[in-house]
Short mmCIF file of C-alpha atoms and ligand atoms in Angstrom, two decimals:
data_model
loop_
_atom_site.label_atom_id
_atom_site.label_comp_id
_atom_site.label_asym_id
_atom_site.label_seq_id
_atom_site.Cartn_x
_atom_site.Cartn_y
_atom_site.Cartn_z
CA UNK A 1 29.07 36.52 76.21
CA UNK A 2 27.99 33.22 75.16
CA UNK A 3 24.58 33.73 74.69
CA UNK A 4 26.45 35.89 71.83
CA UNK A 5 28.43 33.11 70.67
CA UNK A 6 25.66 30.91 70.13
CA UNK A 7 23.87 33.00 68.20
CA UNK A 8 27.08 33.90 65.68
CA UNK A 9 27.64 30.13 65.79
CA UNK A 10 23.98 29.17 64.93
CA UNK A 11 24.49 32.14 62.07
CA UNK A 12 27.47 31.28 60.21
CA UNK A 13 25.93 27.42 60.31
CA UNK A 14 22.83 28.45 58.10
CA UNK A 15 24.69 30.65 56.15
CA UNK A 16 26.63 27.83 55.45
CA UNK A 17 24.13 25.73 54.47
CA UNK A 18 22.70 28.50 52.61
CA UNK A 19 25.74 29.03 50.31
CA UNK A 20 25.79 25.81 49.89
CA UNK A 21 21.79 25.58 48.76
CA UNK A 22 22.47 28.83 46.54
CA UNK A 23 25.61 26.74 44.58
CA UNK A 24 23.11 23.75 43.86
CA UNK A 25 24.33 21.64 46.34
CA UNK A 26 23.20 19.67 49.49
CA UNK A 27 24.33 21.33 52.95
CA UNK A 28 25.67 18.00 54.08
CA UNK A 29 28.37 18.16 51.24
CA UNK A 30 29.90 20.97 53.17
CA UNK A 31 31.59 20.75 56.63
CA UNK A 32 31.69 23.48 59.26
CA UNK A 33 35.09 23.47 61.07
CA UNK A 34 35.27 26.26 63.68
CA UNK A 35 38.54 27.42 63.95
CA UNK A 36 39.33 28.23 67.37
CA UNK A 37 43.07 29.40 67.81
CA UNK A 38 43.35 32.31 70.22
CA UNK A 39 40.15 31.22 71.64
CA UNK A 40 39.97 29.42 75.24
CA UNK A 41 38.46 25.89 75.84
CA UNK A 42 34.95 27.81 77.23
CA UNK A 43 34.22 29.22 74.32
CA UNK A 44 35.23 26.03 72.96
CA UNK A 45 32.83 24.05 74.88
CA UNK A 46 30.35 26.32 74.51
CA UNK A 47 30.36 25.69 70.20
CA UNK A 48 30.98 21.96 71.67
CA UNK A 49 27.32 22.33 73.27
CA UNK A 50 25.36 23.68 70.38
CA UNK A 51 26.59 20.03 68.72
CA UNK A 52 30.05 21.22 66.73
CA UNK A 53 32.30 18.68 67.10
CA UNK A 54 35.07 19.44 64.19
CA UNK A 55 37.26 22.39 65.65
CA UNK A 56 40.71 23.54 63.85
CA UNK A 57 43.71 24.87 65.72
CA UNK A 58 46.96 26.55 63.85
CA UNK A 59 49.73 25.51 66.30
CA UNK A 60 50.71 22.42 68.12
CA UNK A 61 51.41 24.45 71.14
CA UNK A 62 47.32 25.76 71.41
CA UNK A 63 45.79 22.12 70.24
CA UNK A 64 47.76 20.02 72.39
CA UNK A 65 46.50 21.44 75.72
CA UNK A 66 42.87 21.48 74.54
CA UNK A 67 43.06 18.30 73.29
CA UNK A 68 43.98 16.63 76.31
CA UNK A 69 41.16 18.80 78.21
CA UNK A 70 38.42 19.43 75.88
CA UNK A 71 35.74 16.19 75.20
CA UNK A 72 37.79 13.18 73.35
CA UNK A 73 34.86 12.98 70.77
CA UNK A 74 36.09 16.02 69.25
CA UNK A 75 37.66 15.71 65.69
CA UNK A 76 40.66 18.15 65.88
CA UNK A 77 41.64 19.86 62.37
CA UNK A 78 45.56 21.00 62.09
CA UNK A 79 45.13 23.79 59.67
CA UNK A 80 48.30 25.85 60.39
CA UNK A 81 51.53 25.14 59.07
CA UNK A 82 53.33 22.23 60.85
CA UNK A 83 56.71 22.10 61.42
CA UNK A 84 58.74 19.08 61.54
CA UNK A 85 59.55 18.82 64.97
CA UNK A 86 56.17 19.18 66.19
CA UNK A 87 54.96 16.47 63.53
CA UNK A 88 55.06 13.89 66.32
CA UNK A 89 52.24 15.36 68.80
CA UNK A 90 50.34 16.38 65.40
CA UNK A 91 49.88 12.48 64.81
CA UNK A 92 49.12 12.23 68.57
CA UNK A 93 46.49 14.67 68.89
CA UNK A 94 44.80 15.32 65.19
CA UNK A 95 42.27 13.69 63.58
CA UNK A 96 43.35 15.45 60.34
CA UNK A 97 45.94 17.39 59.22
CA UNK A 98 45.36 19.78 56.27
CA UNK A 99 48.76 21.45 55.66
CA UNK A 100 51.38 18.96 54.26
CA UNK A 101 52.93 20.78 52.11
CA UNK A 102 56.35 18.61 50.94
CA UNK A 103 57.30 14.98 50.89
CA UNK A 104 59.80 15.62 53.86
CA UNK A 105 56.83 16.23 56.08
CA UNK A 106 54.95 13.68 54.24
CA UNK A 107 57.19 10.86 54.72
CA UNK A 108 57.77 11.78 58.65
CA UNK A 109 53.76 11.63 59.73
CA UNK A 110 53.81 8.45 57.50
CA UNK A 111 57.01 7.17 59.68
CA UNK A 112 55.00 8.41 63.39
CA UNK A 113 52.08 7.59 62.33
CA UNK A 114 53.14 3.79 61.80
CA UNK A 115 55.37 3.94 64.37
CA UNK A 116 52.47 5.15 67.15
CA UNK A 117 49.88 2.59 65.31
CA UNK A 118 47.19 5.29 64.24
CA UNK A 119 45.21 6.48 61.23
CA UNK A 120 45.44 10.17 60.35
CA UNK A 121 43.61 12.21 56.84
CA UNK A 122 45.38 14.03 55.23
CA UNK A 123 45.38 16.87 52.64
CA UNK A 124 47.92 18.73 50.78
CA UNK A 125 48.21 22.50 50.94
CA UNK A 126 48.97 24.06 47.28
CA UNK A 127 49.71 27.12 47.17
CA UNK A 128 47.30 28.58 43.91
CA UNK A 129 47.53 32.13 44.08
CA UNK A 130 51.50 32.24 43.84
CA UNK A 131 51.48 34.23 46.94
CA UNK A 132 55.05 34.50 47.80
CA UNK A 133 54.56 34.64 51.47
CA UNK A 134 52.14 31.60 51.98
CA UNK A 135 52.70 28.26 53.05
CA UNK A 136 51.90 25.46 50.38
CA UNK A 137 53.50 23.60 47.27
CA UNK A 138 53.24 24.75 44.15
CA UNK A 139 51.88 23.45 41.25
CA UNK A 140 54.82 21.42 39.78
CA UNK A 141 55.31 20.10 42.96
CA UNK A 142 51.43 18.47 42.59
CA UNK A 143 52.39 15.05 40.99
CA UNK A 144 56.18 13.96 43.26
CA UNK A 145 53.47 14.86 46.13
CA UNK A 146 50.70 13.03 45.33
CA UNK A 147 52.32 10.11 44.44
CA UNK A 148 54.34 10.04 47.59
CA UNK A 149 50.44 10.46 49.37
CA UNK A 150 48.98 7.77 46.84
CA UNK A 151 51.75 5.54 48.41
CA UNK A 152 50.99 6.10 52.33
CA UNK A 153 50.00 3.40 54.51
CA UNK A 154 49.00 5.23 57.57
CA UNK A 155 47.84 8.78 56.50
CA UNK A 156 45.08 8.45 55.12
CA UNK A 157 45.40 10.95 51.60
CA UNK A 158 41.69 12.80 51.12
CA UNK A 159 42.05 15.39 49.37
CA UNK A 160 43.74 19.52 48.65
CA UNK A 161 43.79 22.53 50.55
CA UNK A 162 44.53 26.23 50.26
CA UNK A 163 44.15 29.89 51.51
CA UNK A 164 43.37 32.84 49.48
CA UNK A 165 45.14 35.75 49.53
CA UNK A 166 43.09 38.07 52.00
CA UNK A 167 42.76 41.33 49.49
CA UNK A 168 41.91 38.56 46.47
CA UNK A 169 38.67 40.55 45.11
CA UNK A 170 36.05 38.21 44.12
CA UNK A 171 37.29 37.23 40.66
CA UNK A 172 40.45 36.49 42.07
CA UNK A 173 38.60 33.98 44.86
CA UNK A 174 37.16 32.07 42.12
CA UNK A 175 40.22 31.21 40.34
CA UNK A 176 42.14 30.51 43.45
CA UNK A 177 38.98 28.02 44.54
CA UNK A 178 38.45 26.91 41.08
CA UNK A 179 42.19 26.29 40.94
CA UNK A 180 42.39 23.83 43.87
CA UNK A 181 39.19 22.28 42.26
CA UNK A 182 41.01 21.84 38.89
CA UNK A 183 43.97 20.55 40.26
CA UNK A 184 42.29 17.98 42.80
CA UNK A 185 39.73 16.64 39.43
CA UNK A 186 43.69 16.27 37.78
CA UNK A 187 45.22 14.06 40.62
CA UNK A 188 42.14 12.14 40.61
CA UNK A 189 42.60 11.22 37.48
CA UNK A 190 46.15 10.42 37.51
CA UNK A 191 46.42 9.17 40.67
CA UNK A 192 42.57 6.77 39.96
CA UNK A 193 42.40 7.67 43.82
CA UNK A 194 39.10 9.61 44.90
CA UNK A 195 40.30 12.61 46.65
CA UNK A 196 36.28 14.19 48.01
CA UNK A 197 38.02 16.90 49.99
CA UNK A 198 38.37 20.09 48.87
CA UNK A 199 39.61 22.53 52.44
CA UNK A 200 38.91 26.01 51.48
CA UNK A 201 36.81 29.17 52.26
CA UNK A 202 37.29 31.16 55.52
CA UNK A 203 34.88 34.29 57.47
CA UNK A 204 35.62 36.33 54.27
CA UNK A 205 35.42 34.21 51.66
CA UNK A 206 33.54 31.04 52.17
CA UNK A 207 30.40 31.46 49.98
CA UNK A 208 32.58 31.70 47.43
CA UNK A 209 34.39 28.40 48.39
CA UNK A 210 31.30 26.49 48.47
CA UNK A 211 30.20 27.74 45.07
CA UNK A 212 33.87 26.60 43.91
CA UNK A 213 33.15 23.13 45.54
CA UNK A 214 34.58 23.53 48.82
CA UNK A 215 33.68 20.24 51.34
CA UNK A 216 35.28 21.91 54.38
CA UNK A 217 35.28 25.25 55.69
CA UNK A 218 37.54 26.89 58.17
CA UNK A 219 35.60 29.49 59.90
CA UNK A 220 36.88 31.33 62.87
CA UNK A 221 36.62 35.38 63.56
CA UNK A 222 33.06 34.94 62.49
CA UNK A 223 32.14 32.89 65.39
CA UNK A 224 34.50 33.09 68.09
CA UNK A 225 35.02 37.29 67.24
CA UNK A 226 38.31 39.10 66.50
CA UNK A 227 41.58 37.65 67.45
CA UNK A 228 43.90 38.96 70.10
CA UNK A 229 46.92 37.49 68.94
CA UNK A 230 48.59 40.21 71.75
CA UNK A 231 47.24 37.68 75.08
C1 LIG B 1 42.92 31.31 61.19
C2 LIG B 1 42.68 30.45 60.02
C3 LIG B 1 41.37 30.31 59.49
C4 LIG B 1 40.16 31.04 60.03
O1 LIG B 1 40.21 32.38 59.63
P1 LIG B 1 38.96 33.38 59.86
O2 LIG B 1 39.22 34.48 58.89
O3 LIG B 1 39.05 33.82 61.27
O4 LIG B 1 37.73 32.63 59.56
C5 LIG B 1 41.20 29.44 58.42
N1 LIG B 1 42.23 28.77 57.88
C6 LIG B 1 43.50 28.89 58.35
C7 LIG B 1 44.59 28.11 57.71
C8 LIG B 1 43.76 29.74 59.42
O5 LIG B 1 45.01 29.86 59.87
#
């Protein structure tokens, strides 16, 4: 079993890189984050041996346990939609969290984070293709958000995230990715912050990503395998 993961793991890295080479960019301008939610801390480890050290987790309830067990030098990614309540342990245990989606939740993590003395990135999570059902702000929200981020002391604002929808067809990719790109070159400009992260691309859809300017890629199923959400 993990002679197989190594070798998916050591396969989605030069693909990566690849991508990356093929949009006319360097391979260290994208980071691989392998998304392990579902997946148990050996498989974990065993990524954590081949040298990955930035992993992303969708619920509080899966990262906190593997943070406390898993090797303290990883840098754990909060990818999945946070909830309020659960905002405290997400300043405890992330490194960065990629899904703040309204000032509420901004203004909390800024509160814990202060309050608990720690550092934490940030990105906000638009939602560009209008899906109805997916987490994110929307576009009018951008500028009450980012100035609320531009203000933060203790989060530490880097840049924009989004998903695609999953049966997006490739022109539809591009102008959710191009989108995110557009909308993070606007803020910059308003906001005269530099925001270098763009969190985008998954197992389906990352080339694309990376041609779109993606800096950070979530990749799970095509490392760890399918999901069994049913365990
Ligand atoms: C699960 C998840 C991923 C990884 O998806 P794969 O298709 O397995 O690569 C990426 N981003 C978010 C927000 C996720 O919830």
């Amino acid at each position: 079993m993990s002679e197989y993961l190594i070798q998916q793991y050591e396969h989605i890295k030069s693909d990566v890189a690849e991508a990356a080479q093929w949009a006319g960019r360097s391979p260290s301008e994208v980071k691989l984050i392998a998304v392990s939610k579902t997946f148990p801390a050996e498989a974990i480890q065993t990524v954590y041996d081949c040298g990955q050290r930035l992993f992303g987790e969708s619920r509080m309830q899966e990262l906190e346990p593997k943070h406390a067990t898993l090797p303290q030098d990883i840098e754990w990614h909060l990818i999945g939609h946070l909830q309020s309540n659960k905002a405290a342990k997400a300043i405890a245990c992330a490194t960065f969290i990629h899904s703040v989606d309204s000032v509420k939740l901004l203004d909390r993590l800024e509160r814990l984070a202060g309050e608990s003395g720690r550092q934490v990135k940030i990105l906000l999570e638009f939602n560009i293709s209008g899906e109805a059902s997916k987490f994110g702000a929307e576009d009018k929200q951008a500028m009450e958000l980012a100035l609320a981020a531009a203000g933060c002391r203790n989060l530490i604002w880097q840049g924009l995230m989004t998903m695609a929808p999953l049966e997006a067809d490739e022109a539809a990719l591009h102008r959710v990715f191009g989108g995110l790109r557009n909308l993070r070159d606007r803020l910059e400009k308003e906001s005269g912050l530099k925001l270098p992260e763009l969190s985008m691309g998954m197992s389906h859809d990352f080339p694309i990503a990376i041609a779109e300017g993606s800096t950070l890629v979530r990749i799970g199923s095509a490392i760890f395998g399918k999901r069994d959400y049913t365990k």
